[in-house]
PDB file of C-alpha atoms in Angstrom:
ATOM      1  CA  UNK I 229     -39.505 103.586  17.375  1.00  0.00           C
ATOM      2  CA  UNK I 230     -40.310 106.335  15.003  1.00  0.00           C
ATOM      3  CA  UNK I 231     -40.079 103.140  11.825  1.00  0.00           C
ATOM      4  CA  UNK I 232     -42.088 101.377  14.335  1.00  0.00           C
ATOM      5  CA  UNK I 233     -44.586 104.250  14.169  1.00  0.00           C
ATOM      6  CA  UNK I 234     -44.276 105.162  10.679  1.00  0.00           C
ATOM      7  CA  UNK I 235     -45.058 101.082   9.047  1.00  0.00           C
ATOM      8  CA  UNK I 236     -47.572 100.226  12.020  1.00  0.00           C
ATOM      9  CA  UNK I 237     -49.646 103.875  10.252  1.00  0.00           C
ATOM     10  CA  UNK I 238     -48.671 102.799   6.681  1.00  0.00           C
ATOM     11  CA  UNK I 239     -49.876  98.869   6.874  1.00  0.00           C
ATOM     12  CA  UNK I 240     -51.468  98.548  10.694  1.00  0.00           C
ATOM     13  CA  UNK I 241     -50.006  96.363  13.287  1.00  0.00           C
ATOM     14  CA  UNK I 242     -51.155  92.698  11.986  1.00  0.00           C
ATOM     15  CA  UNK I 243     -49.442  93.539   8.565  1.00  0.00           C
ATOM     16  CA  UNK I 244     -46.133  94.580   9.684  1.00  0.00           C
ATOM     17  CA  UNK I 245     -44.002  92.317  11.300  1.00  0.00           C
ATOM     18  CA  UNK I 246     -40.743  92.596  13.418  1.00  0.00           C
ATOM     19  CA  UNK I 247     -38.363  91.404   9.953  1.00  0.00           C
ATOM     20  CA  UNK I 248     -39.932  94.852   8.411  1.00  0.00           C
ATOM     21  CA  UNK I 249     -39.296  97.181  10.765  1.00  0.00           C
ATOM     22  CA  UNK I 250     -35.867  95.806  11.571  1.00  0.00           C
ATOM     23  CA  UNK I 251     -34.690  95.827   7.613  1.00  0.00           C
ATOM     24  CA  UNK I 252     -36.234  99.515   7.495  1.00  0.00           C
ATOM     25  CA  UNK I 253     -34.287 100.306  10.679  1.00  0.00           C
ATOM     26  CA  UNK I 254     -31.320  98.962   9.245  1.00  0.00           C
ATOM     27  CA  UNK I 255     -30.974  95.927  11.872  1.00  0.00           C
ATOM     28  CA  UNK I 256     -30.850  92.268  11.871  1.00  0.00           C
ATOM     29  CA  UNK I 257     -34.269  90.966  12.572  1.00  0.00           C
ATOM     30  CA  UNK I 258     -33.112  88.754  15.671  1.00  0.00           C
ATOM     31  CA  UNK I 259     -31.467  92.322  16.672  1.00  0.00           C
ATOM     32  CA  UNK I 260     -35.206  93.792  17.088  1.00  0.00           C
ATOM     33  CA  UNK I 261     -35.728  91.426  19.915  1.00  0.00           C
ATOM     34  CA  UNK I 262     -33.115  92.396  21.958  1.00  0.00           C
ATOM     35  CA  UNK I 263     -34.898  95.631  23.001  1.00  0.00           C
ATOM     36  CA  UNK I 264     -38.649  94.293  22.487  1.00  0.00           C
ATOM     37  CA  UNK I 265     -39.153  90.864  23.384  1.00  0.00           C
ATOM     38  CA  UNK I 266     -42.180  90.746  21.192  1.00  0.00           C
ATOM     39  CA  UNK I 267     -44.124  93.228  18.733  1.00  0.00           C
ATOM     40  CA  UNK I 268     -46.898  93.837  21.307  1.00  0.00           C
ATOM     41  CA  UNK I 269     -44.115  95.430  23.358  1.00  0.00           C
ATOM     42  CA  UNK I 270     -42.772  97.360  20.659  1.00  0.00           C
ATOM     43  CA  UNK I 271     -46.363  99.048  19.686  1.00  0.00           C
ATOM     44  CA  UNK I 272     -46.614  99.423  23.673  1.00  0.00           C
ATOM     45  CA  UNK I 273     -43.876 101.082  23.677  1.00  0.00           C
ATOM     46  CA  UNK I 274     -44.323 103.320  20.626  1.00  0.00           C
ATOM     47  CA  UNK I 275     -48.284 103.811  22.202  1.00  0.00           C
ATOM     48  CA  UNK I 276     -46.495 105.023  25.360  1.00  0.00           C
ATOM     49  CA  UNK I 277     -44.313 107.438  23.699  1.00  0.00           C
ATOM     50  CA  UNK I 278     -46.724 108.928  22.184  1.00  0.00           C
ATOM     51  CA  UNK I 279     -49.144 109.455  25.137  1.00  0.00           C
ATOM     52  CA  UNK I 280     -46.664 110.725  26.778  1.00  0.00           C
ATOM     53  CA  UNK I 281     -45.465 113.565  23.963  1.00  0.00           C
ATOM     54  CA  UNK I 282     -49.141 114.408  23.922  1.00  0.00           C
ATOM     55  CA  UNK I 283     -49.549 114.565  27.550  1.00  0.00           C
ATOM     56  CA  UNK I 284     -46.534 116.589  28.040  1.00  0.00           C
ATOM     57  CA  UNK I 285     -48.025 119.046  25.840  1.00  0.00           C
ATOM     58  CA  UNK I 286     -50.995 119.606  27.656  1.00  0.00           C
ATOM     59  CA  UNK I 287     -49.637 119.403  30.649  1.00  0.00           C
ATOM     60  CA  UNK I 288     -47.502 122.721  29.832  1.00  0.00           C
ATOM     61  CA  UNK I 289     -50.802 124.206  27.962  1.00  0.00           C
ATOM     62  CA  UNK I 290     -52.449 124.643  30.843  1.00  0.00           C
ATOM     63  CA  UNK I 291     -49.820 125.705  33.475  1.00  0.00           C
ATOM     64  CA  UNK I 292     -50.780 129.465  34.170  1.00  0.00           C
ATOM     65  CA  UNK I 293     -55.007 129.119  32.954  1.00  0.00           C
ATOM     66  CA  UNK I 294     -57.344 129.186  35.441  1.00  0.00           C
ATOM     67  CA  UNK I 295     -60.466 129.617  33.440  1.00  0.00           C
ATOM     68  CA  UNK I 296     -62.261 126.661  32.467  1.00  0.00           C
ATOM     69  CA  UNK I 297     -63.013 127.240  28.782  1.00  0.00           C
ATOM     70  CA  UNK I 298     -59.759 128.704  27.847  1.00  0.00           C
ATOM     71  CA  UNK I 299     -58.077 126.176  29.750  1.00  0.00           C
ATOM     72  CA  UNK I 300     -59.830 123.197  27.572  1.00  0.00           C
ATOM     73  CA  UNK I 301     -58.905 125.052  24.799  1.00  0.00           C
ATOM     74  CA  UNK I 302     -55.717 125.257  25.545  1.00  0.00           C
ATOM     75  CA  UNK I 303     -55.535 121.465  26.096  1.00  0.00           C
ATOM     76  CA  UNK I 304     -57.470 121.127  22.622  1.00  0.00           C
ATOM     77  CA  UNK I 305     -55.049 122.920  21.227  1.00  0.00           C
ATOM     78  CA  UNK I 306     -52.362 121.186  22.312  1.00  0.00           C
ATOM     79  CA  UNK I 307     -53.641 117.483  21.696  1.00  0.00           C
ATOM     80  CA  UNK I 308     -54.409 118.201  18.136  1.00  0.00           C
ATOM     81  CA  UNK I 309     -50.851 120.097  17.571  1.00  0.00           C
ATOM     82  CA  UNK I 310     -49.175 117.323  19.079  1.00  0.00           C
ATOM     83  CA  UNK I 311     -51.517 114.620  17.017  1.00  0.00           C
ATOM     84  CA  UNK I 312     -51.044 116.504  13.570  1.00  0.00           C
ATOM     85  CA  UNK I 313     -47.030 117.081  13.741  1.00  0.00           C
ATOM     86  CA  UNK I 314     -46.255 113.243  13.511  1.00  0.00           C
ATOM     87  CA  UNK I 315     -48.849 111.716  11.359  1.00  0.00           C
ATOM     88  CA  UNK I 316     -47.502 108.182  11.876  1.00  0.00           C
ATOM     89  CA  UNK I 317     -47.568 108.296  15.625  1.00  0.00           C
ATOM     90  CA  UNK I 318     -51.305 109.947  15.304  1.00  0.00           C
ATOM     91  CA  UNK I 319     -52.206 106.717  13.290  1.00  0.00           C
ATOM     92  CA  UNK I 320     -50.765 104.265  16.197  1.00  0.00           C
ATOM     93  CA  UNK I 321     -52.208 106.770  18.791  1.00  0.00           C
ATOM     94  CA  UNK I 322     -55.522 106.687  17.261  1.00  0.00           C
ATOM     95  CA  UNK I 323     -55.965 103.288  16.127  1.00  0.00           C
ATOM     96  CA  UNK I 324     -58.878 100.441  16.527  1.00  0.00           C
ATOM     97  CA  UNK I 325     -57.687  98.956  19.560  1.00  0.00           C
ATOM     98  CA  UNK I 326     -60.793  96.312  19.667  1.00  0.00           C
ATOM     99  CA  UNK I 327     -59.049  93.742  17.062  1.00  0.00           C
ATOM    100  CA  UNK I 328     -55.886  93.410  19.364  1.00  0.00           C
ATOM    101  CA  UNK I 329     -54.741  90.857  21.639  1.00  0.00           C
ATOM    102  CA  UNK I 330     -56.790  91.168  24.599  1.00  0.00           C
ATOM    103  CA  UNK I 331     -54.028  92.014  27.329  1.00  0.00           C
ATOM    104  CA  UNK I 332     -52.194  94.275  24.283  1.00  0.00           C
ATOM    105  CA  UNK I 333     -55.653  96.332  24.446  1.00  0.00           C
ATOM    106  CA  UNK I 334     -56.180  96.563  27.769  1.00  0.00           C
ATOM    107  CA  UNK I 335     -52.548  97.909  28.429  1.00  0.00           C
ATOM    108  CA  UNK I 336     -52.949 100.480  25.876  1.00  0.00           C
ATOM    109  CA  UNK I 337     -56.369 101.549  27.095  1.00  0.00           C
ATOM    110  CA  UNK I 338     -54.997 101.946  30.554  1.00  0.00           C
ATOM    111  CA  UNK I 339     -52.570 104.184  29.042  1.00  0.00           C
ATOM    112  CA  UNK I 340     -55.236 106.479  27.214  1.00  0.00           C
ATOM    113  CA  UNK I 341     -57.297 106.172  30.162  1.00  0.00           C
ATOM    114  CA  UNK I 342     -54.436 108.004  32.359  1.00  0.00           C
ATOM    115  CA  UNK I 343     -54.297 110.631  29.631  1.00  0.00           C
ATOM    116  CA  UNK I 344     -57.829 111.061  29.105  1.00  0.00           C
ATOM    117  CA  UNK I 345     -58.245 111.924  32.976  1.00  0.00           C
ATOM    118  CA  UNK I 346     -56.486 115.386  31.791  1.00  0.00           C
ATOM    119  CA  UNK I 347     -59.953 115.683  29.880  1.00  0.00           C
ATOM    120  CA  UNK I 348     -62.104 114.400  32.412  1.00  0.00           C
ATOM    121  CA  UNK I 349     -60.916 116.672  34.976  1.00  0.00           C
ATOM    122  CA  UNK I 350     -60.799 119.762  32.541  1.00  0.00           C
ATOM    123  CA  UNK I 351     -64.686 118.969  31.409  1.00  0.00           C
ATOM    124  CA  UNK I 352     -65.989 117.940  35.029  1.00  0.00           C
ATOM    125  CA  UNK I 353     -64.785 122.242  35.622  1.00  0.00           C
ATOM    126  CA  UNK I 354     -66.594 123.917  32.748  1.00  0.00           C
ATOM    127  CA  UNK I 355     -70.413 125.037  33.722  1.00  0.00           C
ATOM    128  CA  UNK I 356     -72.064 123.164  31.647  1.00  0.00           C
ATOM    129  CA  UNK I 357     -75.563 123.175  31.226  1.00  0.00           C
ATOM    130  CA  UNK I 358     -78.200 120.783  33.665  1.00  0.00           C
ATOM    131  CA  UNK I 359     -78.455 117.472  31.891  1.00  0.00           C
ATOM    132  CA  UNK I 360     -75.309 117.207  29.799  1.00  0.00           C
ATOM    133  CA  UNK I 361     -73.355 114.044  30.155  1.00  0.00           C
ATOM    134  CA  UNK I 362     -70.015 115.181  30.815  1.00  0.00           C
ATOM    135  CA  UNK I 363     -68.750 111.828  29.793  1.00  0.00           C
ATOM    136  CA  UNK I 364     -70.330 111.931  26.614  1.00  0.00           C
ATOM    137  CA  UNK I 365     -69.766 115.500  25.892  1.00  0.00           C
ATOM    138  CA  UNK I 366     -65.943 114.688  26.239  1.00  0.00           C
ATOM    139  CA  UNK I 367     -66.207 111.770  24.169  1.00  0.00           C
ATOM    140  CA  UNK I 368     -67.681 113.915  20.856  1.00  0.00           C
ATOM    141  CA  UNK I 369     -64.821 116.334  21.851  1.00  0.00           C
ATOM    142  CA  UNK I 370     -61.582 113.674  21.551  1.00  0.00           C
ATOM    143  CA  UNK I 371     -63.476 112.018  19.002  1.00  0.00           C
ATOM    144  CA  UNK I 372     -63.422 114.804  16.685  1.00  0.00           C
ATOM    145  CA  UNK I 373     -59.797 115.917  17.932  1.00  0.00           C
ATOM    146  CA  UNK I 374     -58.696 111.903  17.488  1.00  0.00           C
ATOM    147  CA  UNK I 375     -60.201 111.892  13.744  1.00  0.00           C
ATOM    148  CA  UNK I 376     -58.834 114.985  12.464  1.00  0.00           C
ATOM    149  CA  UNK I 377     -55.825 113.347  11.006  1.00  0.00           C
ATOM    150  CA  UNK I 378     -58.116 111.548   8.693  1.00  0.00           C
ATOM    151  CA  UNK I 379     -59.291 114.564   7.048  1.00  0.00           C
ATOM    152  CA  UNK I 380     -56.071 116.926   7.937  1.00  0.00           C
ATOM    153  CA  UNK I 381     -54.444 118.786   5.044  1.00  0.00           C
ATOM    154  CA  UNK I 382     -51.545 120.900   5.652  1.00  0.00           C
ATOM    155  CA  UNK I 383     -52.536 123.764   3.096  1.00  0.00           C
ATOM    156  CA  UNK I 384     -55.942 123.837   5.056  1.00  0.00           C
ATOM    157  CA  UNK I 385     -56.849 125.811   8.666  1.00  0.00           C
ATOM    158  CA  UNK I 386     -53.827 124.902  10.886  1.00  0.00           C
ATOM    159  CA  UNK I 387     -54.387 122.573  14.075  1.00  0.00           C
ATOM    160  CA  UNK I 388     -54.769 125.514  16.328  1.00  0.00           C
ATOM    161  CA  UNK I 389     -57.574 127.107  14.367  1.00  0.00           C
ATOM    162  CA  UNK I 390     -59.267 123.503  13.958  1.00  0.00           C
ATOM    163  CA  UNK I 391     -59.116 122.934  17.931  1.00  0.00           C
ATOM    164  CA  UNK I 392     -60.708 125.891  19.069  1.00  0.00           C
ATOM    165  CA  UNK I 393     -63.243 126.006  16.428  1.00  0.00           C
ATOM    166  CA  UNK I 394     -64.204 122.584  17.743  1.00  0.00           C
ATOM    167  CA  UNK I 395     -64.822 123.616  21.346  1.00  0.00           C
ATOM    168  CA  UNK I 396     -66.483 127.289  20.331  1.00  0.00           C
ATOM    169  CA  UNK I 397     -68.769 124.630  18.708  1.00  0.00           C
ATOM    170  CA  UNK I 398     -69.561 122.467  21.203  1.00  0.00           C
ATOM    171  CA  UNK I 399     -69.710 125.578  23.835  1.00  0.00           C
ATOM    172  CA  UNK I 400     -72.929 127.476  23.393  1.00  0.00           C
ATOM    173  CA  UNK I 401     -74.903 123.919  22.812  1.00  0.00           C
ATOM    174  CA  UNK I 402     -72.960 122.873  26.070  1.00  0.00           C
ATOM    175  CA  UNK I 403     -73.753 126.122  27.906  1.00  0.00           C
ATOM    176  CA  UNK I 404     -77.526 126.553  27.185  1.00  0.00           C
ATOM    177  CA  UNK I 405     -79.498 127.595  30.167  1.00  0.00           C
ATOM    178  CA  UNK I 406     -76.875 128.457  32.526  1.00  0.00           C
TER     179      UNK I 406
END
């Protein structure tokens, strides 16, 4: 899974095909297809793992927080951690979906849907100010989380730092007039 990962990032899923992950793995290419029947299962597979690292993460974030800010924070925190210490899973996990086979896309958007409810739930409980759209205002937030591998560089501000200066940012625009 983790070669998976790593040549899906390095050439993107249309590029890489089952024969190059199995001679990077070290296994016969017919071998490949005895635990993925096809290479949409395999990037399902390595999509799932990854949501579910990343979940996992948040989930223990927030156990204990009972304030709304800190506790988005928190969860910011923890995505972009998570995201930033395996860059190849951050590509697959961050990835166009729209150029994939239909049903491939719309399993791995019901995946990130299931995580993102973690995000809709922590933004419907912040008091945010009369008009903002909640939905939107979540979107900008995992947008900029999602594309900080892009721009990431180790010797720079660590993921931490980056996460909570990204909600301090969006706060006070968010919380105007409440």
């Amino acid at each position: 899974m983790a070669v998976s990962a790593r040549l899906f990032a390095r050439g993107g899923f249309d590029a890489t095909s089952m024969r190059d992950i199995a001679g990077e793995a070290g296994m016969l290419a017919g071998s490949m297809y005895y635990h993925f029947p096809s290479k949409n299962d395999l990037i399902a597979a390595v999509y799932e793992r990854g949501v579910a690292e990343i979940g996992g993460a948040v989930d223990v974030a927030l156990e204990g927080r009972q304030e709304p800010w800190e506790r988005l924070e928190a969860a910011c925190v923890a995505h972009l951690d998570s995201l930033l210490a395996d860059r190849a899973h951050a590509a697959v996990m961050t990835a166009d979906l729209s150029r994939l086979d239909p049903r491939l896309r719309r399993r791995l958007v019901k995946m990130r849907d299931g995580y993102e409810r973690r995000f809709i739930g922590l933004v419907a409980a912040l008091p945010l100010a009369p008009g903002i759209d909640r939905g939107l205002w979540r979107l900008q937030l995992l947008g900029a989380l999602n594309w900080t591998p892009t721009w990431y560089r180790v010797d720079g501000k660590p993921p931490a730092a980056i996460a909570r200066a990204l909600v301090a940012a969006l706060k006070p625009a968010a919380a105007e007039g409440s």
